[in-house]
XYZ file of C-alpha atoms in Angstrom:
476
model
C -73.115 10.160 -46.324
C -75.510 7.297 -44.499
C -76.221 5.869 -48.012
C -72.089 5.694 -49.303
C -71.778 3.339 -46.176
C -74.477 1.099 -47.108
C -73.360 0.907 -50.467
C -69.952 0.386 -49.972
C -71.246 -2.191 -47.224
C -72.903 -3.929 -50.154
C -69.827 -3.785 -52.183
C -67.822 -5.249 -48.909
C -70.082 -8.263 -48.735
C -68.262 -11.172 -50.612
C -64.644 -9.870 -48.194
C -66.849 -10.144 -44.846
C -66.949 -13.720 -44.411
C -62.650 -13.964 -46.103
C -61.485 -11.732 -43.073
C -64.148 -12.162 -40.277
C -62.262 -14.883 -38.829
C -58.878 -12.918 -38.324
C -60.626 -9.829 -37.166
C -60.665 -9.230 -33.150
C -64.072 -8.665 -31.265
C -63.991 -5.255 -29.254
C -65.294 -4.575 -26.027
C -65.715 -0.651 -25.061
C -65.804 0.069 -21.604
C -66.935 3.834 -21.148
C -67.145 4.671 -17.544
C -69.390 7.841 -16.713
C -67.702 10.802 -14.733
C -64.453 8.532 -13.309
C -62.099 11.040 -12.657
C -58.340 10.347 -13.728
C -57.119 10.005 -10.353
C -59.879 7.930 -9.313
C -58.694 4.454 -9.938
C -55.986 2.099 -7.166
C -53.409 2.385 -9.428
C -53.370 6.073 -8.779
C -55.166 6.273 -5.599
C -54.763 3.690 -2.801
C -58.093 4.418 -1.359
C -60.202 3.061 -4.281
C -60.011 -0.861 -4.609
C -59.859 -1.513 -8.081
C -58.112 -4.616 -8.581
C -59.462 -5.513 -12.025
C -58.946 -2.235 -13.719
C -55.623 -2.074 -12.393
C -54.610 -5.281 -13.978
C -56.356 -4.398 -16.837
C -54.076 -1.673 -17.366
C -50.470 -3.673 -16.316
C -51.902 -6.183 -18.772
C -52.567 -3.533 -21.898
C -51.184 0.201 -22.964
C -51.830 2.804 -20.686
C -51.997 6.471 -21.917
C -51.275 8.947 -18.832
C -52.240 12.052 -20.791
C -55.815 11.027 -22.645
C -58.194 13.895 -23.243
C -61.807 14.529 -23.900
C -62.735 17.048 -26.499
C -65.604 18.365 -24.387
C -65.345 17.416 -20.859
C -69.229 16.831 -20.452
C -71.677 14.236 -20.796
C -73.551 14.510 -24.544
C -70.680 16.110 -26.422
C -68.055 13.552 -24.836
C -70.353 10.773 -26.211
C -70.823 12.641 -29.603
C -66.897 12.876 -29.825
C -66.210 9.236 -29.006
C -68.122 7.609 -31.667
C -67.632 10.123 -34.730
C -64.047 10.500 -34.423
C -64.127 13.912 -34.228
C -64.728 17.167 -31.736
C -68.162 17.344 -30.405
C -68.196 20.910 -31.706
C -68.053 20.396 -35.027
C -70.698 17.749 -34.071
C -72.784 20.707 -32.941
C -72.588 19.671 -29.000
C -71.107 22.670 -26.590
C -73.190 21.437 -23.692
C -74.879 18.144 -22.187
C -78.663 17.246 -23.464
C -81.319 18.892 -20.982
C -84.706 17.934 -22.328
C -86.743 15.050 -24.241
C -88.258 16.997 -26.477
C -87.494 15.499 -29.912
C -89.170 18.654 -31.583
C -86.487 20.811 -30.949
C -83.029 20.260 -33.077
C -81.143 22.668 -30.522
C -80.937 24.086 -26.691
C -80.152 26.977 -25.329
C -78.720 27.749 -21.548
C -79.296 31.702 -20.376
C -76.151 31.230 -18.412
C -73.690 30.630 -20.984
C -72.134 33.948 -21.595
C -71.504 32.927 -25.156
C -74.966 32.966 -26.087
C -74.595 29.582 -28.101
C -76.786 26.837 -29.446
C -76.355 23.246 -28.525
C -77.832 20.019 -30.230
C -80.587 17.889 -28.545
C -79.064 15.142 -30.229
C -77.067 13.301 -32.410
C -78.245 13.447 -35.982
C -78.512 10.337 -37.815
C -76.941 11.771 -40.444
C -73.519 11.521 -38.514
C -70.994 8.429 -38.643
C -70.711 6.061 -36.632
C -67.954 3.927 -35.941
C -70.731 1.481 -35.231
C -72.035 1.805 -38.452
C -68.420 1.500 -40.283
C -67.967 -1.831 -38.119
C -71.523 -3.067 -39.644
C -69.188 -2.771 -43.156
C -66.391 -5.212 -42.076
C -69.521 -7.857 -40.474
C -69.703 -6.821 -37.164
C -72.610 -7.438 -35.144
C -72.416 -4.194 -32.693
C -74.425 -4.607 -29.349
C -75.093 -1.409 -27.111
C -75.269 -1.748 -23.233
C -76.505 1.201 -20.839
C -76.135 5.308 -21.101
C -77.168 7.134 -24.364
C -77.457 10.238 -23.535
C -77.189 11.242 -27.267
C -81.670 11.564 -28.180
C -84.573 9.995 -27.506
C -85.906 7.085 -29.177
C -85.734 7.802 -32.821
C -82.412 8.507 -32.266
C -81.541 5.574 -30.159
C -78.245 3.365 -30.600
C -80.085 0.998 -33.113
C -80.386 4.096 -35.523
C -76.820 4.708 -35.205
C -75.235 1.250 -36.424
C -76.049 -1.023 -33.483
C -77.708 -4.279 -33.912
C -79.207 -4.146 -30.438
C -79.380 -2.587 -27.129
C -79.785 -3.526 -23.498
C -80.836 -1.114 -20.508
C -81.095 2.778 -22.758
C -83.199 4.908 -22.025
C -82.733 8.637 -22.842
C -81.948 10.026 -19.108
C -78.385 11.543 -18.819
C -78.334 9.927 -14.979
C -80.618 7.540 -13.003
C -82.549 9.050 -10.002
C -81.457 5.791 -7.696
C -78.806 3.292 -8.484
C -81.401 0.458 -6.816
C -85.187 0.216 -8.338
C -86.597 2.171 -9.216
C -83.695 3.741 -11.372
C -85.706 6.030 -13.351
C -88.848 7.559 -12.675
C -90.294 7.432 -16.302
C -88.875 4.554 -19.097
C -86.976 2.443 -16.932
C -85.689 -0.191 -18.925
C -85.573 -2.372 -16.087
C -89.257 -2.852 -14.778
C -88.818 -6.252 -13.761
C -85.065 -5.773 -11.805
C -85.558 -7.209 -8.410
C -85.417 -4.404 -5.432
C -82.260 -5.111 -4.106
C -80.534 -5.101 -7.583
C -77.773 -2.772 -7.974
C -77.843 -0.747 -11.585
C -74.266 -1.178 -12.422
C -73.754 -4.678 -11.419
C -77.129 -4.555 -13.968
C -75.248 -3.447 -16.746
C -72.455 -5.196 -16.269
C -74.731 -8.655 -15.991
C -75.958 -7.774 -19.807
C -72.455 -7.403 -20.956
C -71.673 -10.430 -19.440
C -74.473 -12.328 -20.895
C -74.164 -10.948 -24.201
C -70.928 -12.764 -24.444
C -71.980 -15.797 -23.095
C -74.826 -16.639 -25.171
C -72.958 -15.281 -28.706
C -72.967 -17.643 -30.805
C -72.417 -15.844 -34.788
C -69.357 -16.225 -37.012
C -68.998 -13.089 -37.245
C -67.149 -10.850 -34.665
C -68.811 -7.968 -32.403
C -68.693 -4.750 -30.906
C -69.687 -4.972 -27.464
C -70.356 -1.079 -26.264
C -70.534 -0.876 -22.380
C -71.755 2.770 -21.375
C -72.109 2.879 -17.417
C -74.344 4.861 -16.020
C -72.209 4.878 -13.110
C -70.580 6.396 -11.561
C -72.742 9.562 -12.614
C -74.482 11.224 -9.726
C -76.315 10.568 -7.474
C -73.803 9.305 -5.188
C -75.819 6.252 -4.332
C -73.170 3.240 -3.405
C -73.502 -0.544 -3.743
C -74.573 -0.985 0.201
C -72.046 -3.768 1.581
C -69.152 -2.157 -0.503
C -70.645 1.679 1.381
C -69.971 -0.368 4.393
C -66.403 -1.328 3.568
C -65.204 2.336 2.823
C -66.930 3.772 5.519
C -65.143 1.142 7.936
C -62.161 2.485 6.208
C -62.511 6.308 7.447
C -64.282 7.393 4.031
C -67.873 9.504 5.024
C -70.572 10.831 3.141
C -71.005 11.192 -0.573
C -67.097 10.163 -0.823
C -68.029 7.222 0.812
C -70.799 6.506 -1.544
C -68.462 7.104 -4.531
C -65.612 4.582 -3.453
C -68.317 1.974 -3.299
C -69.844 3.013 -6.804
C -66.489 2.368 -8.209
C -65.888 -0.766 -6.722
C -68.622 -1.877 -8.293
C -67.581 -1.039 -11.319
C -64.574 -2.715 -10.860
C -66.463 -5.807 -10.562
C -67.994 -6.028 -13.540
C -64.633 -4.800 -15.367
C -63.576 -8.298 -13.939
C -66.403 -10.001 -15.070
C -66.690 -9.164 -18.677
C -62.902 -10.026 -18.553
C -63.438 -13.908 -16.850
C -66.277 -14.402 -19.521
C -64.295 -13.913 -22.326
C -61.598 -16.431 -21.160
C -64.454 -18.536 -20.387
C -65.565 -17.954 -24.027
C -62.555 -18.985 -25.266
C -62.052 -15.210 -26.617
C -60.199 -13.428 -25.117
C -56.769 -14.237 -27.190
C -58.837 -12.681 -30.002
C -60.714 -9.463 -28.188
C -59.722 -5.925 -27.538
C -60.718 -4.315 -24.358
C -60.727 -0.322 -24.419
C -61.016 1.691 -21.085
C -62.086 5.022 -20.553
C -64.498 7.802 -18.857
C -66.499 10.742 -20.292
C -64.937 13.606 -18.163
C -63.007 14.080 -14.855
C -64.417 13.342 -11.813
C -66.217 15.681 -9.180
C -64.479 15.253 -6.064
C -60.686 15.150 -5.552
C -59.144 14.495 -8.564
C -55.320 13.799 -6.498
C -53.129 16.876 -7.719
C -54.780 17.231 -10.906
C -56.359 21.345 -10.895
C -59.986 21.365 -11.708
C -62.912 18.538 -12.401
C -66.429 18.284 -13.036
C -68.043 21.265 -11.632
C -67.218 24.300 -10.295
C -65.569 25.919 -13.850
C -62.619 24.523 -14.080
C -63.076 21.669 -16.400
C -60.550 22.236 -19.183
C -57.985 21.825 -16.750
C -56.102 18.325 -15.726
C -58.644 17.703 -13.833
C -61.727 18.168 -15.470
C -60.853 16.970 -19.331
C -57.870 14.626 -18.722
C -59.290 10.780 -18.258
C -58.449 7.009 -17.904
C -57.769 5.576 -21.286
C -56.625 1.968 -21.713
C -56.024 -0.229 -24.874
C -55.583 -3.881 -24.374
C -54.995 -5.947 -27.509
C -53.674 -9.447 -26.850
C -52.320 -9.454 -30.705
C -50.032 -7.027 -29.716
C -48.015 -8.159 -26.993
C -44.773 -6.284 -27.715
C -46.452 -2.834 -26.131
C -48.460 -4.083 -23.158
C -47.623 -3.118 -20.207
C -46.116 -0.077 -21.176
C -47.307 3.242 -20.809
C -47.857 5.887 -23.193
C -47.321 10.120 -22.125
C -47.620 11.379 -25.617
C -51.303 13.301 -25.544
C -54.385 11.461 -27.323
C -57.847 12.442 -27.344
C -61.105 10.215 -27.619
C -61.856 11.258 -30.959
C -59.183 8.469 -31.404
C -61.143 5.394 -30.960
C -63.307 5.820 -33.775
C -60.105 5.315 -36.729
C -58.476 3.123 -34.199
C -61.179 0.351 -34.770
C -61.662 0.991 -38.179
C -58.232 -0.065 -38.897
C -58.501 -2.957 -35.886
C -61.705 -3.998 -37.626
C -60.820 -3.667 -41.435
C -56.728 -4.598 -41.381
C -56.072 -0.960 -43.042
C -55.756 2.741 -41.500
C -59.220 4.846 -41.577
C -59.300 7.235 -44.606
C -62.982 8.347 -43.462
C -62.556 12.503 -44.504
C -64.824 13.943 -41.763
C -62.561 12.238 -38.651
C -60.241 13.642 -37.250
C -58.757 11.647 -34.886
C -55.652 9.645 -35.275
C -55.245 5.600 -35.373
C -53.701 4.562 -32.303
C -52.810 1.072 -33.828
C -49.159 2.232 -34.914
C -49.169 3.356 -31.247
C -49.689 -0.435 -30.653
C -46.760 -1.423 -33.058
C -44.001 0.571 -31.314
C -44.010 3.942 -33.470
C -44.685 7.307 -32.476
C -47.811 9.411 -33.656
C -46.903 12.445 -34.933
C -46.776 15.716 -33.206
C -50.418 18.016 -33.520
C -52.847 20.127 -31.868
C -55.551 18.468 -29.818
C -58.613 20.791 -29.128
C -60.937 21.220 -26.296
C -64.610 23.516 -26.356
C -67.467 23.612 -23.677
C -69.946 26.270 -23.717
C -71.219 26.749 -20.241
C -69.462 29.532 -18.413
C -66.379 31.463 -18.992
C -63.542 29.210 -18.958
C -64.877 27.591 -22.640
C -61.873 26.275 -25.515
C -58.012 24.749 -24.895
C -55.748 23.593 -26.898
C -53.020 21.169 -26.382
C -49.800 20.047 -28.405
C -46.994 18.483 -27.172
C -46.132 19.350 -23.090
C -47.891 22.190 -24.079
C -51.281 23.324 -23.195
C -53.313 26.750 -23.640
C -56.816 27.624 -21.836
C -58.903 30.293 -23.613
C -61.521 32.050 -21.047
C -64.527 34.538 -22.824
C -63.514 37.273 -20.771
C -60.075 37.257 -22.448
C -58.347 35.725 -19.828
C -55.282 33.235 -21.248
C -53.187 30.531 -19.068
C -50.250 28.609 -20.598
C -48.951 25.543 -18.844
C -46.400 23.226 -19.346
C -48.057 20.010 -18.442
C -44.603 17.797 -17.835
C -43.314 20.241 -15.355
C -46.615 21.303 -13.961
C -49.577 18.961 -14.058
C -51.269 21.147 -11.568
C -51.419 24.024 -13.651
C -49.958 26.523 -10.993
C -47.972 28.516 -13.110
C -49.326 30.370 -15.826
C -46.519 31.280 -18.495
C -47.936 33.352 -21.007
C -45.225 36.309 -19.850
C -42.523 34.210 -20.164
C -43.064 32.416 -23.654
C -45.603 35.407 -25.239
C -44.516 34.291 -28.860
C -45.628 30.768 -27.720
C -48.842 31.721 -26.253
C -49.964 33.766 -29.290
C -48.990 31.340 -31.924
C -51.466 28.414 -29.989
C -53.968 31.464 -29.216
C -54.215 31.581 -33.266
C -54.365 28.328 -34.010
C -57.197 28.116 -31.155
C -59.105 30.569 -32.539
C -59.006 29.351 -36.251
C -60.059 26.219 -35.442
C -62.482 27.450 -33.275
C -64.008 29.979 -36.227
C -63.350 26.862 -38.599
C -65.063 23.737 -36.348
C -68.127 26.031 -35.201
C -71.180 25.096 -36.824
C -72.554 28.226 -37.713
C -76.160 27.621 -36.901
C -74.633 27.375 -33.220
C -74.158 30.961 -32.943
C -77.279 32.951 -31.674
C -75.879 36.642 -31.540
C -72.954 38.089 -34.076
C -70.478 39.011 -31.123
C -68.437 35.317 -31.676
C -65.233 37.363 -32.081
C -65.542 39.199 -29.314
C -63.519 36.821 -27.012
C -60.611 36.456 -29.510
C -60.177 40.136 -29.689
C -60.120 40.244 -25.642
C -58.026 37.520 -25.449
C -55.423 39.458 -27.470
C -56.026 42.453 -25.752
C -55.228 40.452 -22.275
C -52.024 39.282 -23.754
C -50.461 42.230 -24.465
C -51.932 44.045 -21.404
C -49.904 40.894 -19.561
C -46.332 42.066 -20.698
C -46.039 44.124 -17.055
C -44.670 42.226 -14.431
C -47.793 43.153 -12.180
C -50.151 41.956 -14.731
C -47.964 38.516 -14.485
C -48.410 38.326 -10.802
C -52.514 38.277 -11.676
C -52.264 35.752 -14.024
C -50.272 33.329 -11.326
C -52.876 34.084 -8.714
C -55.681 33.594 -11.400
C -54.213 30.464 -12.812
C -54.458 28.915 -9.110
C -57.450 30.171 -8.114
């Protein structure tokens, strides 16, 4: 499919230079494990005085999702436009070993395959920006291969501080123990305020015609909870201790450099002409305010775990900042959403599917549809959402049904009182589930063996005592 891009890219050539001039440069901020709750706007504790402005200056959607709340496949998902399942990513990259196509995890009770990395045969929305004259630079976290599968296979022109770690081992120097891509950093030099500096820098110094994608992948505020040391200071002055502490001061840091790529392009002279897009990979792994789940500990398909910051702000569509969005998006939405920012006309690309999010930015409604969620690590693994509605599918045929605008801490499982409801999504789970899986994925030939306890779990959960269980499970 690689090959149709370049062509039509060749075909495209003679319109770059007529509609270059009107089209917007894009900056997108993705922010690793920043939980939803995690910001000032939300939570008082956290001083994030550029993000919050950020978001009263652009559109704010309350209720964005993740199609895998993990590392690898939340990164796949992002820039194909699409679930990271079908992209053949159920769980994070573990190894470096470019030999192998697919991992395995003896834990995951579904037995299932996951990709090392992201073939180059996938789309990019990098690469359909390189079609419309874009000159795409990458800054910081990969996490998606090794070298020969670096950003600069996958439609970017350049990169600044990758490396194929998932994490650094120190947020000051050294920040990797093998292929740091910052040698020469002075000691003292802290690795998001890093990043953000080649964002920054980027910016100043462009000088093309053309306009650019500037991708900013933190590798904050991933583990390990290693703070900027005078902002550690601040928080702990403030009563915060420990690793929470440490965290606080990680995303203050961020903040920082949110503020700085923001004063650069005013001081550019861009910034009437430049999208900014804010969000995070997954929930976070501490508190996550009333949200149920997060990170770790199984939970992640809940609120907590797989619902994140997401921010559009587009200065050539002043009628909708400001405002804030509850209807339910997912990431997968970025990819047609800058196709048709970049190009003037809505993605027709056949393998995404995410939604544009531009008629979003004109006033209109997207239509009503299913938005799915798969992980593949433990029991709790697939979700789907539509509407206020949201169903969590467990492999040991355990079902919760929430409604999301009357309980956004999941307490109260409904699948006894709305059982029509709950098997109607339950199908459409599962057929999208049968229909997205890769089937190379699938090590053993048991992969209906969940559906068919799931459906034995619902009608076993008709008795009142059996909807007790599923309360206490669904707070557990």
């Amino acid at each position: 499919m690689k090959n149709l891009i370049t062509v039509s890219a060749l075909l495209l050539g003679s319109q770059v230079t007529a509609f270059s001039q009107e089209q917007p440069n894009i900056v997108m901020l993705f922010v690793d494990d920043l939980g939803w709750a995690d910001l000032g706007y939300n939570n008082p504790v956290f001083d994030t005085p550029n993000i919050n402005k950020l978001k009263s200056d652009g559109l704010y959607f309350s209720r964005a999702y993740v199609a895998s709340a993990t590392s690898s496949p939340s990164r796949a998902s992002l820039l194909t436009g699409k679930e990271s399942l079908r992209c053949g990513f159920v769980r994070h990259i573990y190894g470096k070993d470019t030999s192998l196509e697919f991992e395995t995890f003896d834990k995951d009770p579904g037995k299932m395959k996951s990709r090392a990395y992201l073939p180059l045969e996938e789309i990019t929305y990098a690469e359909r920006l390189k079609e419309f004259g874009y000159y795409n630079m990458f800054v910081g976290k990969w996490h998606l291969g090794t070298e020969p599968y670096f950003p600069t296979k996958q439609g970017f022109d350049a990169m600044y501080g990758t490396c194929e770690h998932g994490h650094p081992n120190n947020y000051y120097q050294p920040f990797f123990k093998t292929n740091n891509p910052f040698p020469k950093a002075r000691k003292n030099t802290y690795l998001t305020n890093l990043i953000g500096d080649g964002a920054v820098d980027f910016i100043n110094k462009y000088d093309k015609k053309t306009p650019f994608l500037l991708n900013v992948w933190y590798y904050g505020v991933h583990g390990p909870q290693i703070g900027r040391k005078d902002l550690v200071a601040k928080y702990e002055k403030k009563g915060l201790t420990g690793k929470y502490a440490q965290y606080a001061a990680m995303i203050e840091a961020l903040d920082e450099t949110v503020g700085e790529i923001r004063s650069s392009l005013e001081k550019k002279g861009i910034a009437d002409n430049t999208v900014i897009i804010f969000s995070s990979d997954q929930g976070g792994a501490f508190k996550n305010g009333h949200l149920r789940g997060g990170k770790i500990g199984g939970d992640a398909l809940a609120e907590g775990g797989s619902r994140v910051p997401f921010i559009i702000y587009d200065p050539t569509h002043k009628k909708m900042m400001g405002k804030t969005i509850t209807q339910p998006v997912e990431t997968i939405d970025v990819y047609p959403t800058l196709v048709e920012l970049a190009s003037g006309k809505p993605c027709k690309d056949k393998q995404v599917v995410g939604k544009s999010l531009v008629p979003v930015l004109k006033g209109k409604k997207l239509k009503d549809r299913d938005l799915f969620m798969f992980r593949s690590y433990e029991d709790q693994n697939a979700a789907i959402i539509n509407g206020e509605w949201k169903l969590i599918k467990y492999r040991s045929g355990k079902v919760q049904l929430y409604n999301i605008s009357n309980d956004e801490s999941e307490t109260t499982n409904l699948i006894n009182v709305y059982p029509e409801r709950t098997k109607d999504m339950l199908e459409r789970l599962n057929k999208w589930i049968e229909e997205a899986t890769p089937k190379e994925l699938l090590l053993y030939k048991n992969r209906h063996k969940a559906q068919r306890k799931a459906k034995f779990y619902i009608n076993k959960c008709r008795s009142a005592s059996c909807m007790q269980s599923g309360l206490k499970q669904a707070s557990a």
